[in-house]
PDB file of C-alpha atoms in Angstrom:
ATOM      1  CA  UNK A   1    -193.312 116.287 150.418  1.00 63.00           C
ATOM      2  CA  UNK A   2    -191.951 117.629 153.562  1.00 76.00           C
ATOM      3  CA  UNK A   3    -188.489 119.625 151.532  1.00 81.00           C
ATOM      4  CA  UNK A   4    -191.700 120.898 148.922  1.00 83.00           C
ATOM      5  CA  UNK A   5    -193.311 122.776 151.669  1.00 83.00           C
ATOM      6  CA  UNK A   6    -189.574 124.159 153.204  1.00 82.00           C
ATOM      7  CA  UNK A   7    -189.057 125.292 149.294  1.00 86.00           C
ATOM      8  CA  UNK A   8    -192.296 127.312 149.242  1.00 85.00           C
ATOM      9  CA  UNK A   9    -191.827 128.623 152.949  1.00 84.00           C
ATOM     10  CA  UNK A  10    -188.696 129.983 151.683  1.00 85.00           C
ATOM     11  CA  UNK A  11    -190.031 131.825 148.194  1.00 84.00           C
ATOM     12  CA  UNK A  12    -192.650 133.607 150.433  1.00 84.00           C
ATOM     13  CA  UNK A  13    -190.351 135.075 152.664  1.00 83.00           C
ATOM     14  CA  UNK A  14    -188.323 136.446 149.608  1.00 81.00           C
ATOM     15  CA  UNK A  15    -191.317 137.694 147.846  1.00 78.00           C
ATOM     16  CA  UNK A  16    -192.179 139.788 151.038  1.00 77.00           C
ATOM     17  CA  UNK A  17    -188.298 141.083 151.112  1.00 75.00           C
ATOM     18  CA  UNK A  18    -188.628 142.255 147.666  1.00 71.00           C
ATOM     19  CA  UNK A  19    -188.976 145.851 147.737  1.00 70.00           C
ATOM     20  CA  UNK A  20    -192.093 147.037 145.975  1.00 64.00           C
ATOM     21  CA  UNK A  21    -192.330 150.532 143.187  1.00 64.00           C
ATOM     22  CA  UNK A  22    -195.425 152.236 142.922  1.00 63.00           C
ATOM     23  CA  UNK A  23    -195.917 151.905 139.626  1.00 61.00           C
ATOM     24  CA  UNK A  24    -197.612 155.005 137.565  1.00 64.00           C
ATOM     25  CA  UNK A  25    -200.179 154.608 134.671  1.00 61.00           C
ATOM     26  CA  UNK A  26    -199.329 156.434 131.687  1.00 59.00           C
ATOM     27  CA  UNK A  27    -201.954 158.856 130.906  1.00 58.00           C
ATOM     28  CA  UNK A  28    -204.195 157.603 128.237  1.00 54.00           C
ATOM     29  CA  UNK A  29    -204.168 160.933 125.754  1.00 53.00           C
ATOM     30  CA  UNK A  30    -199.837 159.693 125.334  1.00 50.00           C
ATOM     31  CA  UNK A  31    -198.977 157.642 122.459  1.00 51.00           C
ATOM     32  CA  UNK A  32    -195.496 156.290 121.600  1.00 54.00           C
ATOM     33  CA  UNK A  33    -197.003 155.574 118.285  1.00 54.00           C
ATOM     34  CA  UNK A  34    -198.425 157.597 114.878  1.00 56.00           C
ATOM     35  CA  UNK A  35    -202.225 157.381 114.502  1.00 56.00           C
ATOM     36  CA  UNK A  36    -204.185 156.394 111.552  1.00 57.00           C
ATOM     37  CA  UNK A  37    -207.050 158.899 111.124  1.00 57.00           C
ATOM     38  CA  UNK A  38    -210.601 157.408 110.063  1.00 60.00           C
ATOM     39  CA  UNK A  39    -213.336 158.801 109.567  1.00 57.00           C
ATOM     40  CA  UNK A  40    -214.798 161.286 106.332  1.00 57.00           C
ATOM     41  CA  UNK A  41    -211.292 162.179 105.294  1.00 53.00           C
ATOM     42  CA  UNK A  42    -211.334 160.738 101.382  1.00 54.00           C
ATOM     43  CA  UNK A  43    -207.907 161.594  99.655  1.00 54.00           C
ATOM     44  CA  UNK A  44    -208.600 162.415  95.967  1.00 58.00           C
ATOM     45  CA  UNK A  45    -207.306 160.401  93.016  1.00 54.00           C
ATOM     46  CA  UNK A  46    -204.873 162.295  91.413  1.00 56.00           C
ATOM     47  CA  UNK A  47    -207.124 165.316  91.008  1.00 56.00           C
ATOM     48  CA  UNK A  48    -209.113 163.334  88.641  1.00 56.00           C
ATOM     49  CA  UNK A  49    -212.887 163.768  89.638  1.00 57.00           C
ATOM     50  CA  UNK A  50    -214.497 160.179  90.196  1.00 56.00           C
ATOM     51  CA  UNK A  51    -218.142 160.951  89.160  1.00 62.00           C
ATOM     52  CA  UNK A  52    -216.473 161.101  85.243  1.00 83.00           C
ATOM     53  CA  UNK A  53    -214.337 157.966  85.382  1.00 91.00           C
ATOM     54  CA  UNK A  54    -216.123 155.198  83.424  1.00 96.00           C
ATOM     55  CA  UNK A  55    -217.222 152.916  86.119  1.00 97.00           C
ATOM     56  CA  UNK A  56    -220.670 150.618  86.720  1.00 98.00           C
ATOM     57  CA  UNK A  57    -221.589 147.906  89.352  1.00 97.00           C
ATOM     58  CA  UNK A  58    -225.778 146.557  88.548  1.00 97.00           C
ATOM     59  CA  UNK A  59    -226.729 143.517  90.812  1.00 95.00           C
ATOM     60  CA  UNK A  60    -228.937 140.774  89.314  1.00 91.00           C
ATOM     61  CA  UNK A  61    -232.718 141.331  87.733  1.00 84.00           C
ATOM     62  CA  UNK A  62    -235.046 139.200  90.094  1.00 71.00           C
ATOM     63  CA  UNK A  63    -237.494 137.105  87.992  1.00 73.00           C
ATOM     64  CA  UNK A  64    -237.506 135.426  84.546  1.00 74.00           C
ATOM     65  CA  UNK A  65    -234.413 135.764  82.096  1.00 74.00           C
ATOM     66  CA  UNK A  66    -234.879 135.180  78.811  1.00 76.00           C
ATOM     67  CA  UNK A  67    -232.419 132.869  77.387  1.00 83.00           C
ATOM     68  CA  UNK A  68    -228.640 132.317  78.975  1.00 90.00           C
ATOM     69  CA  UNK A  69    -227.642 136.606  79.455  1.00 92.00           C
ATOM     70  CA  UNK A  70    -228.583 137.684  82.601  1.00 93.00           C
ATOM     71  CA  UNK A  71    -230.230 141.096  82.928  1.00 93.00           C
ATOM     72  CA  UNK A  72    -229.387 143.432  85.646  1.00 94.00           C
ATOM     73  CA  UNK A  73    -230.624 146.480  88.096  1.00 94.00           C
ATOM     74  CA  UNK A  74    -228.787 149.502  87.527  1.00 94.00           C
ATOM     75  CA  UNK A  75    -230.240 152.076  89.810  1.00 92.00           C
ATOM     76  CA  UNK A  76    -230.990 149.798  93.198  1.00 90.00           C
ATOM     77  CA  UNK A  77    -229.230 149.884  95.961  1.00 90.00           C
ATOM     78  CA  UNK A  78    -225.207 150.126  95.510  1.00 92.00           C
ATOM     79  CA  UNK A  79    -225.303 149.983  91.657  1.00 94.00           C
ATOM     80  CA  UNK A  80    -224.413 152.830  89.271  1.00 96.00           C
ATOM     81  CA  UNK A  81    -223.548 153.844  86.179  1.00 96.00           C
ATOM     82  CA  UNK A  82    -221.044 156.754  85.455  1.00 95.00           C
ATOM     83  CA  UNK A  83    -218.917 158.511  82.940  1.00 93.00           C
ATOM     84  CA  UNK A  84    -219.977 157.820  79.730  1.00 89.00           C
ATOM     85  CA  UNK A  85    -220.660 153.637  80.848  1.00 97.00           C
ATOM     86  CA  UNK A  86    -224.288 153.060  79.821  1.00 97.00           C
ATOM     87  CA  UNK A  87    -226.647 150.338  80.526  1.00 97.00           C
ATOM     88  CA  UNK A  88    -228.722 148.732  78.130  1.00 94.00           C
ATOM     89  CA  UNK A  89    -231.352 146.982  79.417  1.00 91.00           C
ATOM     90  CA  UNK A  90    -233.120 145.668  76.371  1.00 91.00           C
ATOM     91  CA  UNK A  91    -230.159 143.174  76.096  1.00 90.00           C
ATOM     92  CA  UNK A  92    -228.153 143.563  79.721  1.00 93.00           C
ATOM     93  CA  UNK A  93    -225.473 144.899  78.269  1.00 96.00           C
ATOM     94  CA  UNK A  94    -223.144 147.159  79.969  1.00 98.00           C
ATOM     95  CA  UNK A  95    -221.488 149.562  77.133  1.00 98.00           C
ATOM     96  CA  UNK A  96    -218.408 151.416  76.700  1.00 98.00           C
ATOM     97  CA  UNK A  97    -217.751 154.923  75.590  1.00 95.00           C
ATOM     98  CA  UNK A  98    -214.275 155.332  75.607  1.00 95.00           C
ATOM     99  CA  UNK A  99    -211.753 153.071  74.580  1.00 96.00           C
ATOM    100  CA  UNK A 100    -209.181 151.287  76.886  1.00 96.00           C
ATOM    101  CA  UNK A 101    -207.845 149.265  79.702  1.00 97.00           C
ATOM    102  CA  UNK A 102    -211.252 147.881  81.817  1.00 98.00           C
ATOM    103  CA  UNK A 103    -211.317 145.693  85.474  1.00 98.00           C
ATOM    104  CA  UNK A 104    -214.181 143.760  84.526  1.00 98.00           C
ATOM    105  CA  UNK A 105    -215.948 141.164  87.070  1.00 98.00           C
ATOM    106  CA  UNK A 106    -219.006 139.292  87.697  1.00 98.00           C
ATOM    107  CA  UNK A 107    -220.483 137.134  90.458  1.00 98.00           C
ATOM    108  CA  UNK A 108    -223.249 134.377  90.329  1.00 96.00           C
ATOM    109  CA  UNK A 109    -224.683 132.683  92.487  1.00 96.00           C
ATOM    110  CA  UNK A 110    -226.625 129.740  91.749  1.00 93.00           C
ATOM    111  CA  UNK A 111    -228.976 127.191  94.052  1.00 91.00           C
ATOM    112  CA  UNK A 112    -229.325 123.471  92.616  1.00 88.00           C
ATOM    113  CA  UNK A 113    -232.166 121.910  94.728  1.00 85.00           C
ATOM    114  CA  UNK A 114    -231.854 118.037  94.108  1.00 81.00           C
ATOM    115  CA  UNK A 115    -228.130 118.592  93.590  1.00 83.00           C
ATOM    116  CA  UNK A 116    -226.351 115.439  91.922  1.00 83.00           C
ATOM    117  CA  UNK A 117    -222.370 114.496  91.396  1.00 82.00           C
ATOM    118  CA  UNK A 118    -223.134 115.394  87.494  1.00 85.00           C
ATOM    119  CA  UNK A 119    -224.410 118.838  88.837  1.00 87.00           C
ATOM    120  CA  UNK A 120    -222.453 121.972  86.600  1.00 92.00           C
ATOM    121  CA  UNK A 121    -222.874 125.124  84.986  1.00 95.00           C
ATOM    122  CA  UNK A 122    -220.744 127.947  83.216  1.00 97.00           C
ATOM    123  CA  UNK A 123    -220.233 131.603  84.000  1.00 98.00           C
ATOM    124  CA  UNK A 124    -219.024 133.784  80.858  1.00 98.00           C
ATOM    125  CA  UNK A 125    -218.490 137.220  80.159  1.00 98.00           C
ATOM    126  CA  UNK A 126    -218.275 138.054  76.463  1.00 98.00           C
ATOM    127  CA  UNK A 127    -218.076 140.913  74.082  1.00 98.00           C
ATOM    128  CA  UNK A 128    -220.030 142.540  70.923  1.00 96.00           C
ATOM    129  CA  UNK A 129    -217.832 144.130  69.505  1.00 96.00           C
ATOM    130  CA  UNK A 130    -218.906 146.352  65.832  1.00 92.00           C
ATOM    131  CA  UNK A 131    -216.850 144.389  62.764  1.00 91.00           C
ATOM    132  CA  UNK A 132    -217.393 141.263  64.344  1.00 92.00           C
ATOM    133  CA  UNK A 133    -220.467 138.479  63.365  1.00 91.00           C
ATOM    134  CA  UNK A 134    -220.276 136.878  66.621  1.00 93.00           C
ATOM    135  CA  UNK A 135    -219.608 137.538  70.242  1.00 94.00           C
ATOM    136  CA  UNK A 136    -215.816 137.538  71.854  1.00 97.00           C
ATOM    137  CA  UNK A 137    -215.587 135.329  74.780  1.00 97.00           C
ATOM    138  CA  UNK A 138    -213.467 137.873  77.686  1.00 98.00           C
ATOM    139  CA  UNK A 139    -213.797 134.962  80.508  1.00 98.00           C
ATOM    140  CA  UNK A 140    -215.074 131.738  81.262  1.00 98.00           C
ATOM    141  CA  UNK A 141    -215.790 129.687  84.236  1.00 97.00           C
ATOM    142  CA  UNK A 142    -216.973 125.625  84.323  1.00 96.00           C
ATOM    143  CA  UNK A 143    -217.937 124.631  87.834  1.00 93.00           C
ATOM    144  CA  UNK A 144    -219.075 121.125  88.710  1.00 89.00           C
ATOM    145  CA  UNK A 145    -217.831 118.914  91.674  1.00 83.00           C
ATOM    146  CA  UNK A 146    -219.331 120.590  94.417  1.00 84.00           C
ATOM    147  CA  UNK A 147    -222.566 119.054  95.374  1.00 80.00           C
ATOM    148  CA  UNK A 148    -221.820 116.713  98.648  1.00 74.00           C
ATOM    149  CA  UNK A 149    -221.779 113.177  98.681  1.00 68.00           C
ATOM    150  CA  UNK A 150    -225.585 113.019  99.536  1.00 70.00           C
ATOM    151  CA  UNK A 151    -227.327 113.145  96.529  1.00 66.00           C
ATOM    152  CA  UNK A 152    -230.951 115.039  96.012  1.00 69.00           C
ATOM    153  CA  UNK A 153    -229.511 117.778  98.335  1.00 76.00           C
ATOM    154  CA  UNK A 154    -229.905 121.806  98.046  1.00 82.00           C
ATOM    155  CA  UNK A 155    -226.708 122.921  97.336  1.00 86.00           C
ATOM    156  CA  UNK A 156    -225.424 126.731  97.022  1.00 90.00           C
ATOM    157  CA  UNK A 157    -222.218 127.595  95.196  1.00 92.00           C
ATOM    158  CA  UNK A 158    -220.731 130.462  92.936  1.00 95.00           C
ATOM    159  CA  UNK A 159    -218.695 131.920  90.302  1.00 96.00           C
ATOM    160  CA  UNK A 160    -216.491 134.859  90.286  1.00 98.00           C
ATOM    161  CA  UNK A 161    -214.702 135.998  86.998  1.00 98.00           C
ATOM    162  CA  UNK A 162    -212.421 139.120  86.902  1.00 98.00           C
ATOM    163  CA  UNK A 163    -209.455 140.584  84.677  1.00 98.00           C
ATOM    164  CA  UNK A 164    -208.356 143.819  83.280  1.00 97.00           C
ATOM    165  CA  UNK A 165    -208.850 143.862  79.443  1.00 98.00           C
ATOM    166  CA  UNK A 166    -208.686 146.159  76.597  1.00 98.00           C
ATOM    167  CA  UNK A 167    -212.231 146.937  75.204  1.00 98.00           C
ATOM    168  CA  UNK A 168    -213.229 149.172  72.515  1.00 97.00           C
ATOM    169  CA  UNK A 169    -215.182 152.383  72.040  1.00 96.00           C
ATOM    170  CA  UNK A 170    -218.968 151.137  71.935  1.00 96.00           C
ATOM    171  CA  UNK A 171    -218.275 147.733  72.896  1.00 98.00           C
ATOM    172  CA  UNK A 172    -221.496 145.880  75.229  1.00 98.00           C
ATOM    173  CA  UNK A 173    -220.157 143.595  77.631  1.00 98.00           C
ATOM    174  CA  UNK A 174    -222.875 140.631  78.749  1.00 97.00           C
ATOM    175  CA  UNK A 175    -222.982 137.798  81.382  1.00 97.00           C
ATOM    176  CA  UNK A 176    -224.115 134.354  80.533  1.00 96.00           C
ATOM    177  CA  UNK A 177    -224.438 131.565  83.006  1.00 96.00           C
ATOM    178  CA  UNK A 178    -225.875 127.810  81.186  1.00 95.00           C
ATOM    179  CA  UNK A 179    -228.485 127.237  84.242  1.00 92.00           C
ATOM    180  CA  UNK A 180    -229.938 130.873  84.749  1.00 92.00           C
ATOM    181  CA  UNK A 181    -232.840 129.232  86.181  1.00 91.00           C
ATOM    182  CA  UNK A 182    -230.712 128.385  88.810  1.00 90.00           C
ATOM    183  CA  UNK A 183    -229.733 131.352  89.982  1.00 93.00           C
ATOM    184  CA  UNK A 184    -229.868 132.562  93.607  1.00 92.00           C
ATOM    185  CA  UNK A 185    -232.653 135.274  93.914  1.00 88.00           C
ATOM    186  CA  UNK A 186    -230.399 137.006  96.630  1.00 85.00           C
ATOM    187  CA  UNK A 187    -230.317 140.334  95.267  1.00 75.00           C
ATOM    188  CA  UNK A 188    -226.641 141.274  95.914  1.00 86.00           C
ATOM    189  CA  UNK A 189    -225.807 137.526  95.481  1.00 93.00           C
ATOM    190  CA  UNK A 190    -225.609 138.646  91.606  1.00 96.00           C
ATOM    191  CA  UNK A 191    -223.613 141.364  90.482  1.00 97.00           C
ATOM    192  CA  UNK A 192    -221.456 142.111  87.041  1.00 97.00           C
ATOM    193  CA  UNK A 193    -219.339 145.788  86.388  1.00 98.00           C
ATOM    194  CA  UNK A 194    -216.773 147.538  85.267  1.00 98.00           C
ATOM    195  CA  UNK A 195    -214.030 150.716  85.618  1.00 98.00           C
ATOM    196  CA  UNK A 196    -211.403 152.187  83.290  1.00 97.00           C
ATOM    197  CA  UNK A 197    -207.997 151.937  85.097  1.00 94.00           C
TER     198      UNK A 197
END
């Protein structure tokens, strides 16, 4: 304990030898570094002028939905429709006007009170296309497995689909889910769209 004490004694007296530099701040205006500016500087897209692109986002319909397609909002909130993309809400469909390569995506969200192990649903996005009898399936999604362990539980989960795909001049594009009654009545828990790219 006693050679401990001589071994401090001895790194004091060096630390007070040590001479000592002022050392100077850098003023705070001098970076070594480039900048990223934020703010309301929005590059263009390649002179193109956005409020013509085919694009829509609607979020989900609160309140009854007849049968499995889900109907939508297209003027609340964050959701749009634009260049030639038209909504139709007698159906829910969202509907091209010019033909070519789409993002397409959709999000449910879906709230099983009394939630069980057999608990499941599907999400689907499908096209009517003219020529064709029946609907085109574009995506599909089959969740079931995630209700705990506990049985008779609330349980939240959800579904996200999304690809690029080819669609057609006057093609409607619709969401189904198999439980819409279900279905969270979040209002931006919901949402289906679409952009030409």
């Amino acid at each position: 304990l006693g050679f401990e004490g001589w071994q401090i004694l001895q790194i004091q007296k060096k630390i007070k030898d040590v001479p000592w530099k002022k050392v100077e701040p850098e003023p705070a205006t001098d970076f070594h570094a480039p900048l990223k500016q934020i703010g309301l500087h929005k590059p263009e897209l390649s002179g193109e002028d956005t409020t013509d692109r085919p694009a829509a986002h609607v979020i989900g319909r609160i309140g009854p939905i007849p049968g499995k397609t889900l109907r939508w909002e297209s003027r609340t909130g964050q959701a749009f429709v634009s260049g030639g993309v038209s909504y139709k809400v007698e159906d829910g469909a969202l509907q091209v006007n010019e033909t070519g390569l789409y993002h397409i995506y959709s999000r449910v969200e879906l709230i099983f009170k009394g939630c069980t192990s057999t608990s499941s649903f599907d999400h689907s996005i499908f096209v009517r296309r003219a020529g064709h009898h029946s609907p085109l399936t574009l995506m599909e999604a089959h969740r079931a497995g995630f209700c705990p362990q506990t049985a008779g539980r609330s349980w939240t989960t959800e579904s996200y689909l999304g690809a690029a795909l080819h669609l057609k001049i006057h093609d409607k594009v619709y969401v189904n889910v198999s439980r819409p009654e279900y279905l969270s009545h979040t209002h931006y828990a919901n949402f289906f769209g679409l952009y030409k790219i």
